[in-house]
XYZ file of C-alpha atoms in Angstrom:
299
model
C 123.616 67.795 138.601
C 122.607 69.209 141.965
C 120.797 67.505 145.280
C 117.356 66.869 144.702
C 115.931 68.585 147.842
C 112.192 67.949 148.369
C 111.609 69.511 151.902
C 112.559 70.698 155.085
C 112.192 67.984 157.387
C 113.027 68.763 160.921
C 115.058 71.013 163.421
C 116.952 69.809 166.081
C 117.743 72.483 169.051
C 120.191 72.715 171.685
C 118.786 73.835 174.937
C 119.678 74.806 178.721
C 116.058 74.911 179.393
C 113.803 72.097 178.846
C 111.163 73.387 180.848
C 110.866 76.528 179.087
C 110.427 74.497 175.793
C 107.811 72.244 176.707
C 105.774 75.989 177.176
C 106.600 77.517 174.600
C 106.130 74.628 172.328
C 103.213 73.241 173.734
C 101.531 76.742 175.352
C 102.180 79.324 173.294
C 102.957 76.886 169.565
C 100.293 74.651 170.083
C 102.369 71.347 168.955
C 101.712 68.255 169.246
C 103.715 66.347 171.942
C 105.731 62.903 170.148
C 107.518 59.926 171.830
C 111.026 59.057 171.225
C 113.581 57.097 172.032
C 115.036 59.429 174.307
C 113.212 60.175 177.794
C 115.321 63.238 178.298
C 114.559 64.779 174.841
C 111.135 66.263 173.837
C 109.829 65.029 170.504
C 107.075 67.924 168.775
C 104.583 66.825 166.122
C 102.879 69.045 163.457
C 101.710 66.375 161.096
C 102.434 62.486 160.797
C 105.926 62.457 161.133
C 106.993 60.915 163.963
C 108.767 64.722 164.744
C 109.168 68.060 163.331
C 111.014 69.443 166.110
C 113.378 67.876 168.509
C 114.747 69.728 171.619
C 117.352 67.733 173.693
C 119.756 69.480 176.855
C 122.663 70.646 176.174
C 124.685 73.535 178.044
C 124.094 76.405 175.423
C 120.912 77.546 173.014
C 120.866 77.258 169.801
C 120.121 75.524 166.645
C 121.745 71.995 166.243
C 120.573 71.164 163.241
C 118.650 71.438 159.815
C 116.748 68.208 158.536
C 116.828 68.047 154.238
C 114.912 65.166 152.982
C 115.325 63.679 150.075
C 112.778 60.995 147.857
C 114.830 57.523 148.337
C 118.095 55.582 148.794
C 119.601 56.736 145.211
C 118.688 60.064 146.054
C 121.384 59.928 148.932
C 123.845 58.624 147.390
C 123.406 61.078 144.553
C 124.135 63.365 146.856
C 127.117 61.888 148.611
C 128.676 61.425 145.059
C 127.750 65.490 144.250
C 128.995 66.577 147.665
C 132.050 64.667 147.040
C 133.033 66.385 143.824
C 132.015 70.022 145.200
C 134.603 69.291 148.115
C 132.129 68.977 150.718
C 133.168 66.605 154.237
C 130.511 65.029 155.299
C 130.024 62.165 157.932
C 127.074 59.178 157.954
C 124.868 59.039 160.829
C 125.162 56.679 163.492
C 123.137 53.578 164.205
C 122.133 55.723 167.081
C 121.715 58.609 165.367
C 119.655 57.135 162.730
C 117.490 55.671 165.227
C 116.760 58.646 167.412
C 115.608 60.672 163.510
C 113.512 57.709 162.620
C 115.747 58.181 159.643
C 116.512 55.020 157.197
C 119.961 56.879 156.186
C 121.758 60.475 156.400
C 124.690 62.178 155.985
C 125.841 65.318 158.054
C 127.793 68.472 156.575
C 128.424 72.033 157.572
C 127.755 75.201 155.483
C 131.194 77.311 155.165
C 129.500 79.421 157.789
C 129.202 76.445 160.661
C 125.623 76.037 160.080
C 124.667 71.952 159.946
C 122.778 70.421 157.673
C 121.554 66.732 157.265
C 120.615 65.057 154.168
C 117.997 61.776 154.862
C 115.765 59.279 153.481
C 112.910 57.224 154.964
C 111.293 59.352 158.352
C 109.032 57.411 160.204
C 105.384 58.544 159.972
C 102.435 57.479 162.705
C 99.309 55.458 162.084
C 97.429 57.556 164.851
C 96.284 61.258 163.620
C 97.700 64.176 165.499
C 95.175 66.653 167.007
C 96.755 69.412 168.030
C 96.487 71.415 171.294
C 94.277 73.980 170.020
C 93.081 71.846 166.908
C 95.515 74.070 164.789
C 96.390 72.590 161.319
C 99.805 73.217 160.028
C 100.721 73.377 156.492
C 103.206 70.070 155.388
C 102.591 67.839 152.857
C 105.547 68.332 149.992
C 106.154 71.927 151.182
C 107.773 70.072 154.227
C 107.981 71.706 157.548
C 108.418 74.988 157.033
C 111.188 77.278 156.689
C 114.505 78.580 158.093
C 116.905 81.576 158.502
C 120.076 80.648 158.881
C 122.884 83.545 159.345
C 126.257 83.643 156.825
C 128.947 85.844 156.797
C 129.159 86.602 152.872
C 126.234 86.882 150.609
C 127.802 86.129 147.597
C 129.534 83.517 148.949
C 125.924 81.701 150.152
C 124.374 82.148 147.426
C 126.496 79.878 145.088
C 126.927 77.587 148.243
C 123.033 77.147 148.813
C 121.729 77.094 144.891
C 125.465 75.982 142.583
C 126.013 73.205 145.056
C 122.714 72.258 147.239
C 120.331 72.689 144.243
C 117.819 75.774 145.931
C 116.346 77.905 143.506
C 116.091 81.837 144.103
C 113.011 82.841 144.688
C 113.523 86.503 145.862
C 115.648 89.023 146.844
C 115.753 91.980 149.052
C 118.908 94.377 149.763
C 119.818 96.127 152.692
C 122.193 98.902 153.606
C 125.906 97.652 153.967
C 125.945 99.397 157.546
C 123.273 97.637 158.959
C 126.120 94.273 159.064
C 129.350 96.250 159.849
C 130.392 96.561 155.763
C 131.490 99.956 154.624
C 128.457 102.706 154.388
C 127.140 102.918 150.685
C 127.881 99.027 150.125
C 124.606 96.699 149.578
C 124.416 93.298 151.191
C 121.721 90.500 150.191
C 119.069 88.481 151.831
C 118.249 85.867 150.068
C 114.924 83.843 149.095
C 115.504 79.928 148.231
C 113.170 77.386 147.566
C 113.123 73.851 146.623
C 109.060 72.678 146.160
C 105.940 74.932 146.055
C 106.568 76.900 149.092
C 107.687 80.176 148.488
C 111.095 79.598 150.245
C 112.157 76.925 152.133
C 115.748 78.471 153.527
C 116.755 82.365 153.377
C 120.109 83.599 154.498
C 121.282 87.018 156.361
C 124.647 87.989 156.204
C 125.282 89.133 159.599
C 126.558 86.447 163.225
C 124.360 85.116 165.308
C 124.896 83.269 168.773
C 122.130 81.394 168.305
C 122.874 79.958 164.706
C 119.148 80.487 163.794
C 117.425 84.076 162.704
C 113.940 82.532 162.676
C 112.004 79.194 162.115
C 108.705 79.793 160.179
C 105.536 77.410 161.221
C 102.449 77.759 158.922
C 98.522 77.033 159.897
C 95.915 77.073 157.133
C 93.937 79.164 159.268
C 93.698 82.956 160.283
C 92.069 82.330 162.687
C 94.221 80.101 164.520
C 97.365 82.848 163.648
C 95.275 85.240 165.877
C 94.504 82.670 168.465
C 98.488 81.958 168.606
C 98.764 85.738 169.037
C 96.553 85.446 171.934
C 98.489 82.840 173.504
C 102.138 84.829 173.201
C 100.347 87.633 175.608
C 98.746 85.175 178.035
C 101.899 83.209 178.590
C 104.133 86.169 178.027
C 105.759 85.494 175.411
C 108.914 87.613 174.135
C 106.967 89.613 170.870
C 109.632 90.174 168.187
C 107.319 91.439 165.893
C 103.767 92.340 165.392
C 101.236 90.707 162.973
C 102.127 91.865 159.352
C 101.852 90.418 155.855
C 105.263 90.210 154.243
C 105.758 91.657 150.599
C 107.430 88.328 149.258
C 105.812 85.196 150.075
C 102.413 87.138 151.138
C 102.446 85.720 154.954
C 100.137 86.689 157.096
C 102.272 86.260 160.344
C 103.838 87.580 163.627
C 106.995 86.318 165.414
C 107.943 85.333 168.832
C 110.843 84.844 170.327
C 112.232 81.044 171.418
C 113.939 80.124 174.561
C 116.717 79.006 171.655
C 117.081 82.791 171.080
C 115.809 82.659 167.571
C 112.786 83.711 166.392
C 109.646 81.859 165.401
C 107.227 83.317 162.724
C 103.613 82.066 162.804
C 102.063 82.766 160.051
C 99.499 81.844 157.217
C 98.548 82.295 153.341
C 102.082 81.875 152.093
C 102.225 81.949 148.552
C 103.202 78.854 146.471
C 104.871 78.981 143.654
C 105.183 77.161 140.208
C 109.312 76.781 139.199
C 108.246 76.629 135.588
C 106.073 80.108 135.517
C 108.447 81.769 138.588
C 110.681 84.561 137.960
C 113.039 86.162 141.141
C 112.687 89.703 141.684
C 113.424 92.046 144.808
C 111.265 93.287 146.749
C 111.523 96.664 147.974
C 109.771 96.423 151.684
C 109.997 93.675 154.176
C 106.122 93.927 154.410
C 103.124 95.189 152.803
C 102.027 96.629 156.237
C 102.638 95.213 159.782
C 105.312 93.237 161.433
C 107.074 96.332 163.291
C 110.263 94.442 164.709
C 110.128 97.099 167.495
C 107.330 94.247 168.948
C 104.667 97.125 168.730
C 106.255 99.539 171.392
């Protein structure tokens, strides 16, 4: 038995610049501003739940935390019983913290590499329909929110956390020189592909630190067009360009990335593949992309 991940529900961010996020996430994104129940805290829609994205002050950057929902009640406690027997800690959430998710229940853990990760049931969802700033439509439903990067210090190590004990499923692999993360030269590290629903991959991992606990957030539109529009934006509102539009080799994205005022990237992207478990078989890809995204930001 593993836990029966269906999505990836919401982010929660850390930030010494509110200001800078209500741009960026507004100007440049082109969310959807939410409500909340806290006035100091900014509350960003993509779809009907209540919020995607959650940025509250704090006195560093970074990605607080990664939202995991599950189907229902006995879904949760299925997972509180299998976390319990891998040797997991995990906490409840608050009445507080419950009610600032719009969360029925969850329970909070850490990775082995410090990266947090909440398990819930029951998000709120809004009776009015969300038009976006720019009339972008983002790409929800069961492949959830999007995806995540998160960055771990042994490959090997992740991998059995993330699939043995969480219940992803590899999707894909792709190897890079040992170097590149400090290991000895000739030795091979991993970056791996995970999924959970028909999204290609709903978490990846990089084995190398980061200060700001995130390598990149992925946000998908149905649309080209809107992609290039997005594009547009990052120049007009100057935007930090981390890397120029590409289409990656292993989930076929159409997509460039920008950089957040968390210090993490977001890629914005579109025509990501989905993918039938039953049919699917992993592979590695040899190339990040089939052509594009220079990292270099074009210069």
């Amino acid at each position: 038995m593993t836990i029966d991940i269906k999505s990836m529900g919401y982010i929660r961010v850390a930030s010494t610049d509110l200001d800078a996020w209500a741009r960026f996430a507004g100007k440049v994104l082109g969310l959807g501003a939410g409500r909340g129940p806290h006035p100091d805290h900014q509350y960003w829609r993509i779809d009907q739940v209540s919020a995607r994205l959650v940025v509250f002050p704090s006195d560093v950057d970074q990605l607080d935390c990664v939202g995991w929902e599950l189907a229902d009640p006995r879904a949760l406690q299925e997972a509180r019983e299998h976390l319990q027997k891998a040797g997991v800690e995990f906490e409840e959430g608050t009445r507080e913290e419950l009610d600032e998710r719009r969360v029925q229940e969850l329970v909070r853990f850490r990775d082995p590499w410090d990266n947090v990760f909440e398990l819930f049931h029951g998000i709120t969802y809004e009776s009015h329909p969300l038009v976006t700033p720019y009339a972008a439509t983002f790409v929800t439903g069961d492949q959830g929110m999007g995806h995540v990067v998160l960055p771990v210090l042994d490959d090997v190590e992740a991998l059995h956390f993330y699939s043995d004990v969480l219940g992803f499923r590899l999707r894909d692999s792709m190897s890079m020189p040992g170097e590149f993360v400090g290991k000895e030269p000739g030795s091979k590290v991993w970056l791996r592909f995970l999924g959970v629903n028909p999204r290609h991959h709903s978490l990846a991992f990089l084995p190398m630190p980061n200060a700001s606990k995130c390598v990149h957030v992925m946000l998908e539109v149905d649309r080209l067009d809107d992609v290039g529009r997005a594009l547009q934006r990052v120049t007009k509102h100057k935007a930090p360009l981390s890397a120029t539009l590409g289409r990656h080799m292993n989930d076929e994205m159409v997509s460039f990335y920008v950089r957040s005022p968390g210090g993490f990237d977001v890629e914005f992207g579109t025509e990501g593949l989905t993918v039938d478990d039953a049919r699917w078989v992993a592979r590695e890809s040899t190339a990040v992309s089939y052509w594009g995204h220079d990292f270099g930001g074009g210069n």
